[in-house]
Coordinates of C-alpha atoms in Angstrom, one line a residue:
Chain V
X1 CA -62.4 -42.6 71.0
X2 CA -62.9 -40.6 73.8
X3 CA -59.9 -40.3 76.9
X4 CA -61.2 -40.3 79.9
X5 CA -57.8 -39.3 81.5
X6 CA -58.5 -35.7 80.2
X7 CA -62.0 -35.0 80.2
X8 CA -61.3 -31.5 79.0
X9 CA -58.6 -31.9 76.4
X10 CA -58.0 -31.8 73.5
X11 CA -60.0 -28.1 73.6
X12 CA -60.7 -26.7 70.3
X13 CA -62.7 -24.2 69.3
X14 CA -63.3 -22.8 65.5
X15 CA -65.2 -19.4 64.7
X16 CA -65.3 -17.9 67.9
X17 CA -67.3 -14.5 67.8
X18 CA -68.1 -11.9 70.0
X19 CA -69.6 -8.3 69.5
X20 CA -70.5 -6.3 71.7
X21 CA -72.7 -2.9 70.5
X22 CA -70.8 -2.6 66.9
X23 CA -67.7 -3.7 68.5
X24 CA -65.7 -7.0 67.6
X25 CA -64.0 -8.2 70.8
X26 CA -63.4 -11.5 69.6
X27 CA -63.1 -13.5 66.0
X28 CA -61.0 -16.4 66.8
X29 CA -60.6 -18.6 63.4
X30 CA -59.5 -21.6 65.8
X31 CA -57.6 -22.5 68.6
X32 CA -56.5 -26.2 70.0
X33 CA -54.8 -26.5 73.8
X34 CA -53.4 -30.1 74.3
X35 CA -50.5 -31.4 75.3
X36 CA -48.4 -30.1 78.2
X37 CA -46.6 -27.1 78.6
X38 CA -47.4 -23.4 79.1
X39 CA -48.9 -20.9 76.8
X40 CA -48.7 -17.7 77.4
X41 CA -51.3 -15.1 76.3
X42 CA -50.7 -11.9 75.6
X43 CA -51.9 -8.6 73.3
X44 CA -52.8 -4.9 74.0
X45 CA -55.5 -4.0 76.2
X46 CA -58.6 -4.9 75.4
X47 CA -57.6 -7.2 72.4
X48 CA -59.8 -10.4 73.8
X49 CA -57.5 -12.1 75.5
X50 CA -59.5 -12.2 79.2
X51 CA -62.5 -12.6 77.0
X52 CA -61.3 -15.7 75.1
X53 CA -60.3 -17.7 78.1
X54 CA -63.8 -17.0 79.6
X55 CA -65.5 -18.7 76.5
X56 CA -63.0 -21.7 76.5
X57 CA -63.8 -22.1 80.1
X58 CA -67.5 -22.0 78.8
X59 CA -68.4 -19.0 81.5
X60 CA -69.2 -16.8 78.5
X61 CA -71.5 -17.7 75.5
X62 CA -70.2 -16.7 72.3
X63 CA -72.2 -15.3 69.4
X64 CA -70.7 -17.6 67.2
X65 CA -68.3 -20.7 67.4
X66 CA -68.0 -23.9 68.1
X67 CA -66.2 -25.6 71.5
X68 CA -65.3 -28.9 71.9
X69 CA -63.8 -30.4 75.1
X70 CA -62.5 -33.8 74.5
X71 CA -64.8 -34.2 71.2
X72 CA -67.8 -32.9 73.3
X73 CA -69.3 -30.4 73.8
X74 CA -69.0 -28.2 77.2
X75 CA -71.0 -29.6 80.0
X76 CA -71.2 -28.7 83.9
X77 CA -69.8 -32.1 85.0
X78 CA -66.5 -31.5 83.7
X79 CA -66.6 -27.7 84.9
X80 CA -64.4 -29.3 87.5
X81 CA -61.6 -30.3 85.4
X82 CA -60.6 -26.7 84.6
X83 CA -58.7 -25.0 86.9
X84 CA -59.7 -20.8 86.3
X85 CA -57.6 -18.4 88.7
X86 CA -59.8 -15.1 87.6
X87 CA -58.0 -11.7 87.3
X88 CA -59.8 -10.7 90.9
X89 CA -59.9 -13.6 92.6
X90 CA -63.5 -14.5 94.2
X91 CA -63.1 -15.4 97.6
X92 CA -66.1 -16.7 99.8
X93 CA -66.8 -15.2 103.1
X94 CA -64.8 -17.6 105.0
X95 CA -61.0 -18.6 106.3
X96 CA -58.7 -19.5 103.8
X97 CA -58.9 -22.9 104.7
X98 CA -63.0 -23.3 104.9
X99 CA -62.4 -21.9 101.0
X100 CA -60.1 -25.1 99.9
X101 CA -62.3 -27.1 101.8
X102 CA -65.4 -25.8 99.7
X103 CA -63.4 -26.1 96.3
X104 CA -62.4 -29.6 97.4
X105 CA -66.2 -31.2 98.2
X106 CA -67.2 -29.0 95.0
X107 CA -65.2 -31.4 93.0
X108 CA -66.0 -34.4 94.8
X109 CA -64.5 -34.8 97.7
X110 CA -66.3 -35.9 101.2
X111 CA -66.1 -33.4 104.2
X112 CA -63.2 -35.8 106.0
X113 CA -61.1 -36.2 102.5
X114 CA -61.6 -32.1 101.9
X115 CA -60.7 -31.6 106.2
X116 CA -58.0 -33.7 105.5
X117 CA -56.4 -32.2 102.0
X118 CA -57.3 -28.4 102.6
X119 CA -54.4 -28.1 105.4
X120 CA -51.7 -29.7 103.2
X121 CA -53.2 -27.5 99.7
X122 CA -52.2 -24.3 101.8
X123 CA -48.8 -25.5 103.2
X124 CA -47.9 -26.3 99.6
X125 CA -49.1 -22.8 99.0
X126 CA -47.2 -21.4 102.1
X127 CA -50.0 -20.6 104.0
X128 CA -50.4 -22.2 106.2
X129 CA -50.2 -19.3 109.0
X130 CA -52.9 -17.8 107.5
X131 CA -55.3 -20.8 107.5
X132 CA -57.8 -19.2 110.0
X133 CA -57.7 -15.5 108.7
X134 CA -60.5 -14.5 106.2
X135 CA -59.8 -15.0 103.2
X136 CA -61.5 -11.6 101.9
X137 CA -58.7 -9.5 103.6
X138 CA -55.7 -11.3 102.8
X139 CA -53.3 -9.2 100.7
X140 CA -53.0 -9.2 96.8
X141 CA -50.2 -11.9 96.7
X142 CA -52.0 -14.3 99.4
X143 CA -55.1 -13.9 98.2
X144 CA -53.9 -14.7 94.4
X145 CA -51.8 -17.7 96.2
X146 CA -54.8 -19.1 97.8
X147 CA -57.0 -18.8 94.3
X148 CA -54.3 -20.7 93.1
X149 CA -53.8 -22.8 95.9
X150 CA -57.5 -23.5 95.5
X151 CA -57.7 -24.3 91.4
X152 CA -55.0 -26.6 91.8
X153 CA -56.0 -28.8 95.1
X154 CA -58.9 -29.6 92.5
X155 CA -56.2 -31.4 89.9
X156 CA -57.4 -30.1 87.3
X157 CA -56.2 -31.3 83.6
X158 CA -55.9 -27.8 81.8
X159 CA -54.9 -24.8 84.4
X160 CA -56.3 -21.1 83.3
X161 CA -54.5 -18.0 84.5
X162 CA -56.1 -14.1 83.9
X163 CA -52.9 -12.2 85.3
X164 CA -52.6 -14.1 88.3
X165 CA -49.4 -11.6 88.9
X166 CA -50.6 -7.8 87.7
X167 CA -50.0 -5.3 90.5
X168 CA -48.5 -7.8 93.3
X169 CA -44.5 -7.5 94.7
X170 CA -41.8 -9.0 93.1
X171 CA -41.6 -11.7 96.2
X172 CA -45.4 -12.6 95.4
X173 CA -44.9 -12.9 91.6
X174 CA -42.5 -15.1 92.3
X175 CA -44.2 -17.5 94.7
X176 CA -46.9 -17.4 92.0
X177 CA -44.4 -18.6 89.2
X178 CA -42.8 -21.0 91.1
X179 CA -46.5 -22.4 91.8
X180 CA -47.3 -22.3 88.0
X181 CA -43.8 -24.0 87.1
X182 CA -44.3 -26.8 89.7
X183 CA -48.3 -27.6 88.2
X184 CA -46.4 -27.2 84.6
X185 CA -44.0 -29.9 85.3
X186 CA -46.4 -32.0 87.2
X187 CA -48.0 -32.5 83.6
X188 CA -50.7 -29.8 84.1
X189 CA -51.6 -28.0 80.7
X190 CA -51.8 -24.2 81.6
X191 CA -52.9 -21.2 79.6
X192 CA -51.5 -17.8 81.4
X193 CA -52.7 -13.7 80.4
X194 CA -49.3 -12.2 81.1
X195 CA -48.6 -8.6 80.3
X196 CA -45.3 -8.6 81.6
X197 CA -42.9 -10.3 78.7
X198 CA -40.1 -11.2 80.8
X199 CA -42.6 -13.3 83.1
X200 CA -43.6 -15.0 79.7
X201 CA -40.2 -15.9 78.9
X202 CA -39.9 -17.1 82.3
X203 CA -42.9 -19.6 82.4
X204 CA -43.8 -20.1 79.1
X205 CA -43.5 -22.9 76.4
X206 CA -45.5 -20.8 73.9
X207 CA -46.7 -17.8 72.8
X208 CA -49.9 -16.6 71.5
X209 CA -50.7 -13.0 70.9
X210 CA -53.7 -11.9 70.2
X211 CA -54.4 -8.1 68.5
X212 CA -58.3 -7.2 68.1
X213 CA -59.9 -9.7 68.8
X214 CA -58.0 -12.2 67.1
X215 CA -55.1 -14.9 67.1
X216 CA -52.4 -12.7 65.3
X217 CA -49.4 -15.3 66.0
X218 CA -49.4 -18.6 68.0
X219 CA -45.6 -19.8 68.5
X220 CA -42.8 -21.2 70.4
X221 CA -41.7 -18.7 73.0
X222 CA -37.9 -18.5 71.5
X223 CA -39.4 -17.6 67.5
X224 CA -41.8 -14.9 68.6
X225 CA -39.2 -12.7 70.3
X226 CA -36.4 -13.7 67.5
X227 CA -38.6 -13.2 64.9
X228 CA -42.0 -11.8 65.3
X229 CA -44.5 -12.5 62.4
X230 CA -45.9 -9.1 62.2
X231 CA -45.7 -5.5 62.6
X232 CA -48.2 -5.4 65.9
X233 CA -45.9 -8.5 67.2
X234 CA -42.9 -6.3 66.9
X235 CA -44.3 -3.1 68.0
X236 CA -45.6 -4.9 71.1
X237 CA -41.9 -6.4 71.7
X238 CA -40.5 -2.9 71.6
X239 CA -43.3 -1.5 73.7
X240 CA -45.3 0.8 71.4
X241 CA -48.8 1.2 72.1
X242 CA -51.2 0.1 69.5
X243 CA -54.3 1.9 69.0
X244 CA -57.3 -0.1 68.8
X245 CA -58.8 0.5 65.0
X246 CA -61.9 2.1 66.4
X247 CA -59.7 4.9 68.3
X248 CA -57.3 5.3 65.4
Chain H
X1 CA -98.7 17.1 134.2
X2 CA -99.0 15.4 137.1
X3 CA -101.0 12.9 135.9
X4 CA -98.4 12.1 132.8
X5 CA -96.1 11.8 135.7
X6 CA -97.9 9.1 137.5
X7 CA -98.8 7.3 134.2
X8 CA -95.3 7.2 133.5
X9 CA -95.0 5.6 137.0
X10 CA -97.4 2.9 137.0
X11 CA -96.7 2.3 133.4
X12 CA -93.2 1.2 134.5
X13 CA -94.2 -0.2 137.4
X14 CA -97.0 -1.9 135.4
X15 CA -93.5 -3.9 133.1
X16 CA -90.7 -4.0 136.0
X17 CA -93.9 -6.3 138.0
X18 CA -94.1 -8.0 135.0
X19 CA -98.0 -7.3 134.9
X20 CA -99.9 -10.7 133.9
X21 CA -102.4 -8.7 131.4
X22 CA -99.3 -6.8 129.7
X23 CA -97.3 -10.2 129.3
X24 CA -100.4 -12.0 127.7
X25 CA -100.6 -8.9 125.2
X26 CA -96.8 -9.0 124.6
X27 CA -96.5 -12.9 124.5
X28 CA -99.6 -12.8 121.5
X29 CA -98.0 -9.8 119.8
X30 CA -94.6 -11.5 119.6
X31 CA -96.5 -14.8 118.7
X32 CA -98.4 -13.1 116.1
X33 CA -95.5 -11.4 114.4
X34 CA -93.0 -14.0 114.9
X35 CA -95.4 -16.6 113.5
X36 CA -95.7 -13.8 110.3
X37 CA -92.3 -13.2 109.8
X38 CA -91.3 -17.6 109.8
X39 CA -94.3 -17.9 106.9
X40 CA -93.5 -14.8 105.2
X41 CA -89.5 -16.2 105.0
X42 CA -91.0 -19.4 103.5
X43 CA -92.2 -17.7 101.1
X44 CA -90.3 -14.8 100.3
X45 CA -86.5 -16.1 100.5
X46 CA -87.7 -18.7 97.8
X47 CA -89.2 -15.7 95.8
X48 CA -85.9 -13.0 96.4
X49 CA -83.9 -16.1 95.4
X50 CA -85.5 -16.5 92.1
X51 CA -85.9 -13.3 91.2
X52 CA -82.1 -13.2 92.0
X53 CA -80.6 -15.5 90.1
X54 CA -82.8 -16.2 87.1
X55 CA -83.5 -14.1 83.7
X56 CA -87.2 -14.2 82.1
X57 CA -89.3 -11.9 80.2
X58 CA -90.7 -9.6 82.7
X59 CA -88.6 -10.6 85.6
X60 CA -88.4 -6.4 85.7
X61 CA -92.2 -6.3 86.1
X62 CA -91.8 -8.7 88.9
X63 CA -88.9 -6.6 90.6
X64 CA -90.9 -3.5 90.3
X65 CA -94.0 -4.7 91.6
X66 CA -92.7 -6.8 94.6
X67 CA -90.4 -3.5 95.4
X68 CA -93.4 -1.2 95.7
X69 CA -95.2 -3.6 97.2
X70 CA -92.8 -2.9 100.2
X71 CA -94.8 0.1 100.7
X72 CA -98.1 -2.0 101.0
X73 CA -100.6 0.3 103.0
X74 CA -101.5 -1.8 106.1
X75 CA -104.9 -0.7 106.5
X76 CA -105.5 -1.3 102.8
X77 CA -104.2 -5.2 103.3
X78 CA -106.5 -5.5 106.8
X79 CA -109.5 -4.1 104.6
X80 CA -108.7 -6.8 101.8
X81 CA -108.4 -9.7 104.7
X82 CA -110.8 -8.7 105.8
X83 CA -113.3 -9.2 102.8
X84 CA -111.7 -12.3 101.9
X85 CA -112.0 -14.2 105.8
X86 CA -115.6 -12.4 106.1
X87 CA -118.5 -14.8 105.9
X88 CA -119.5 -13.6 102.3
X89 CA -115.5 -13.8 101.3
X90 CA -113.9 -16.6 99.0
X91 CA -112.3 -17.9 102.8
X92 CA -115.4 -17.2 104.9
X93 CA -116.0 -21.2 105.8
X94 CA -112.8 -21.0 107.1
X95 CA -114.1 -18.9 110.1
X96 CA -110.6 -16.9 110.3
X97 CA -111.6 -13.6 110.6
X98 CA -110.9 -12.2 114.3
X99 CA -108.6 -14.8 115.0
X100 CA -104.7 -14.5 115.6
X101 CA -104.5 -16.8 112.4
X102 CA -105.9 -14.0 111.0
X103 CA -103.8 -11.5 112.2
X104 CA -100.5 -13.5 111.1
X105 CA -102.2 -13.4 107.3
X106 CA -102.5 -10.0 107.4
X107 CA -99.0 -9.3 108.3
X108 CA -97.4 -12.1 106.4
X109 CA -99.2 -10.4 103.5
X110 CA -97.0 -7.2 104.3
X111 CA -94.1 -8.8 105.3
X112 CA -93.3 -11.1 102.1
X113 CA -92.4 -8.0 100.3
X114 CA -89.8 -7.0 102.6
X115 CA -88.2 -10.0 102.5
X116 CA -88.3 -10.9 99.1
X117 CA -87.2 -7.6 97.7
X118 CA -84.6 -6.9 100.4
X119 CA -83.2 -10.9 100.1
X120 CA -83.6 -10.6 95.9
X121 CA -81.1 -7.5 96.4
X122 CA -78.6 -9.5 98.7
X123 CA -78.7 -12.5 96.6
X124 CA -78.3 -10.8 93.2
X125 CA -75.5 -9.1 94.5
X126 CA -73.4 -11.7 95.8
X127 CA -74.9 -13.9 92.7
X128 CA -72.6 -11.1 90.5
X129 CA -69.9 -11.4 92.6
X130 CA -69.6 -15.2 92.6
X131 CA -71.4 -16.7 89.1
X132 CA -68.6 -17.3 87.3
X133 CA -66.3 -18.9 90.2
X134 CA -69.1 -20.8 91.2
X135 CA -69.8 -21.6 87.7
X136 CA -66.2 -23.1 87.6
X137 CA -66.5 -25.1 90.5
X138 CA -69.1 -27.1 88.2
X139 CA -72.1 -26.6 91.2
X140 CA -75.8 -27.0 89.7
X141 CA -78.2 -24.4 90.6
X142 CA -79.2 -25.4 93.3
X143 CA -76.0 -25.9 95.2
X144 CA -74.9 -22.6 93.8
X145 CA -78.3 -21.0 95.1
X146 CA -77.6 -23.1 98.6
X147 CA -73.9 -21.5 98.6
X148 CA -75.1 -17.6 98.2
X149 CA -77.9 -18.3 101.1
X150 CA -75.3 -19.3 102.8
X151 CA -72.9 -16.7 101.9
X152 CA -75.5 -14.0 102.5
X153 CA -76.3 -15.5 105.7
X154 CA -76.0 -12.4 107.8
X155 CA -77.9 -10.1 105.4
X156 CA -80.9 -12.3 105.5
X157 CA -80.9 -12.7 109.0
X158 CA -81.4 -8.9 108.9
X159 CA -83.7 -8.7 106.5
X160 CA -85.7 -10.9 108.8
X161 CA -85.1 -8.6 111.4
X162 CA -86.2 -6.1 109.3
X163 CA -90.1 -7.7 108.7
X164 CA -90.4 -8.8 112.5
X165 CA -90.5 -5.1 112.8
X166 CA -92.3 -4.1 110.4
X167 CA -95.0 -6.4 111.6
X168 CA -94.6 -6.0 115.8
X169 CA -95.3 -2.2 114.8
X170 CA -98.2 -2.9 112.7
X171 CA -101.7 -1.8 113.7
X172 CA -103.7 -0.6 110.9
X173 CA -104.4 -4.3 109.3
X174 CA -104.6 -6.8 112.8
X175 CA -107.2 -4.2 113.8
X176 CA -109.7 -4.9 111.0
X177 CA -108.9 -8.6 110.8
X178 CA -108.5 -9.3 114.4
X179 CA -111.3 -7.1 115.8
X180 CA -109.2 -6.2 119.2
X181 CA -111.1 -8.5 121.2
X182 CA -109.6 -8.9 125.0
X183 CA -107.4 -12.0 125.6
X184 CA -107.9 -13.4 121.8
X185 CA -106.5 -10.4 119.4
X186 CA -105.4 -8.0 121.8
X187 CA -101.5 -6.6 121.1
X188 CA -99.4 -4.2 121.7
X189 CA -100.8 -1.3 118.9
X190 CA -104.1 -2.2 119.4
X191 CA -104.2 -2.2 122.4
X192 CA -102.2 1.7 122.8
X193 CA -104.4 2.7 120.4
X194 CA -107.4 1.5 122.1
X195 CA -106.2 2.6 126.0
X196 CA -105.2 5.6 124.9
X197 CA -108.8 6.4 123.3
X198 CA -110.1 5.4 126.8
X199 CA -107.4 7.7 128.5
X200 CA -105.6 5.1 130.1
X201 CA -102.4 6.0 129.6
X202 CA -100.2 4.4 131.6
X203 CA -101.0 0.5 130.3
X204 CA -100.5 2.2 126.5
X205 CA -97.3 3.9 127.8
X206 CA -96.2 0.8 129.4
X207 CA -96.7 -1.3 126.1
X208 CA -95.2 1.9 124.1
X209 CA -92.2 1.2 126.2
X210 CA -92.1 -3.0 125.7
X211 CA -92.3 -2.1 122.1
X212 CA -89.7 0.8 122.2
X213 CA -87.4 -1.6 123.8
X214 CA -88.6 -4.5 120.9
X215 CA -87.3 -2.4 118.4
X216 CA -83.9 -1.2 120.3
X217 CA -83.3 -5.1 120.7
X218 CA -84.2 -5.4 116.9
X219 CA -81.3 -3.1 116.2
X220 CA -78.9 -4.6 118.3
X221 CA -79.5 -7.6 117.3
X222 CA -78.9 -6.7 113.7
X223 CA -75.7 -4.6 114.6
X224 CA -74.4 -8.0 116.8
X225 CA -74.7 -10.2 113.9
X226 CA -73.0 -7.6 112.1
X227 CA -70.0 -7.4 114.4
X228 CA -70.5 -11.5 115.0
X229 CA -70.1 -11.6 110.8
X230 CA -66.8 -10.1 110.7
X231 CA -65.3 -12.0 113.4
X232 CA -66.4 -15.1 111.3
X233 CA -64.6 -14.3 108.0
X234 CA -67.5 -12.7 106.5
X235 CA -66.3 -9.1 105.8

């Protein structure tokens, strides 16, 4: 039987695999996000994890593997029921609140309902002083606010995050975690690439850590920094760099 | 000397009185190449679009070509018009040749290549820069194709700009397809180039200076929307 409270979820995907010339950047045995709560991504550069949200989300084609959203497979309709906060947000030419407006009659909405809701989506986001300004030269932190502002005015069912916080101010973080927590205990299932651990402890219900390419550990928060699994786990913990196989 | 002087002279005072034979030249010339440009957008923003956003064997080719084709030699396009509106041509019942509907061919011909090329260039662009968000917003193609247009409003518009002058300045191809004839296919470069010939300078100087002051508007134009593009978010 299929739910149609959740289009997207349950998402599970078996023998995901991506290479790109001679190089593996993905070989996912499987993965299953349902539920509620937070999971929080994380790995070494380049270990897939940006790359394995993008082929949940469907925006990238694997070479191999199998996605199912809700029992089906991905389709364009229910595009709408992810929420995807990329690593550089994409902002359209426009004010900040012509860009809610535009993600709001994407999803459905009719012009009055998406005049109506964008004002309230950017108080809720703080910013509402900034409705008029252009949203392409907002700063880090407001722009990555408004992306988020934006996914979420959509309600989506399953919330993706690709380091909605790398390189903004401690204030800005922050705001941004507070934004995640509050769409968390609204019931929202969210996925989040964090490279800063503390933040992961912070936000997250679970753990997944992913070392090239693949799923080395998927746990509850607590177990992986009490006892990590394996040796790239712990060397990650304690802040070791580890070499990508090709390099080494 | 003197004489460039006074041709200079009444070749001002032949646009500041608004001379009725200049204005009919002017008025077909902008006719003509306005008329161009509107067809040639019909069917080159469709074309740029495609070539933007889609992927098919030899979609390269097709880049290639339509690029080089930017370069289109005018008198080479007039001589091909020409042979296909002439009475033995594939369009000779039509009776075209040396007719402003003519003319319009002949620089719609050399204009679609601006614009598609110079809109497939915008459009790809932006189509980089926003696939995957728009992806996520679960738009079809055509309402994501709808949304770059939009978003590369600005950049068209000058791109537009950009074949309006390319066929306002145009002389070699209306000549052979539209004959020159007084008060039917007479513009602005035909007619310099034909006043000139007959030494009378100062009605070619005083459409060198309408179209001198055609292409300073062009510019401005293009540098206002510019300016008008980052007061309206679009930066």
């Amino acid at each position: 039987m299929q739910s149609n409270t959740r289009p997207v979820l349950p998402l599970i995907a078996k023998g995901l695999f991506v290479r790109r010339k001679g190089r593996v950047l993905l070989d996912v045995d499987s993965i299953a996000i349902d539920g509620s709560g937070t999971t929080v991504l994380v790995g070494p550069n380049g270990a897939g994890k940006s790359l394995l949200l993008k082929v949940l989300s469907g925006l990238r084609v694997p070479d191999k593997g199998q996605i199912s959203w809700n029992g089906l497979a991905p389709d364009r309709q229910r595009y709408c029921r992810f929420g995807f906060v990329l690593q550089n947000p994409v902002m359209l030419r426009r004010s900040a609140l012509s860009n809610v407006e535009y993600a709001l009659r994407a999803v459905g909405h009719d012009k009055s309902e998406a005049k109506r809701r964008a004002p309230i989506v950017l108080e809720e986001a703080g910013l509402t002083s900034l409705a008029s300004a252009s949203a392409r030269v907002l700063s880090g932190g407001e722009m990555q606010r408004l992306a988020l502002a934006r996914a979420l005015a959509a309600g989506p069912d399953l919330l993706f995050l690709d380091e909605p916080t790398s390189s903004l101010d401690p204030a800005s973080v922050l705001a941004i975690e507070a934004m995640v927590k509050n769409a968390s205990r609204d019931g929202m299932r969210i996925v989040l690439i964090a490279h800063d651990l503390a933040q992961a402890k912070r936000v997250g219900d679970e753990i997944i850590f992913m070392h090239r390419g693949k799923i080395a550990e998927n746990v509850p928060m607590e177990q992986f920094f009490k006892q990590p699994g394996t040796p790239e786990a712990e060397a990650f913990i304690a802040g070791k760099i580890l070499v990508p196989k090709e390099q080494q | 000397m003197q004489d460039f002087a006074a041709s200079f002279l009444e070749a001002f005072q032949l646009v500041l009185g608004f001379n009725s034979g200049l204005l009919e030249i002017v008025w077909l010339s902008l006719k003509v190449s306005m008329t161009a440009v509107v067809v040639a957008a019909i069917i080159g923003l469709p074309i740029g679009a495609f070539l933007a956003v889609s992927r098919f064997p030899g979609r390269g080719i097709i880049i290639v070509t339509v690029t080089a084709m930017m370069g289109l030699p005018p008198v080479v396009v007039g001589l091909v018009v020409y042979l296909l509106l002439s009475n033995a041509g594939v369009l000779g019942p039509l009776q075209l040749l040396y007719t402003p509907t003519a003319m319009i061919i002949a620089q719609t011909i050399l204009v679609v290549p601006i614009i598609a090329a110079l809109a497939r260039q915008t459009l790809e662009d932006l189509n980089v820069e926003y696939r995957d968000q728009l992806k996520l917003f679960g738009l079809g193609s055509f309402a994501r194709l709808r949304t770059l247009l939009w978003e590369g409003r600005y950049s068209l518009m000058t791109t537009l700009l950009a074949g309006f002058g390319r066929a306002v300045a145009e002389v070699g191809a209306v000549i052979i397809v539209g004959g020159n004839i007084n008060h039917v296919t007479r513009v602005m470069t035909t007619t310099i180039a034909l006043e000139t010939s007959k030494g009378n300078l100062a009605l070619a100087l005083g459409l060198g200076i309408v179209l001198v002051v055609i292409a300073f508007t062009i510019n401005a134009l293009a540098f206002l929307l510019r300016a008008a593009a980052e007061r309206s978010a679009y930066v």
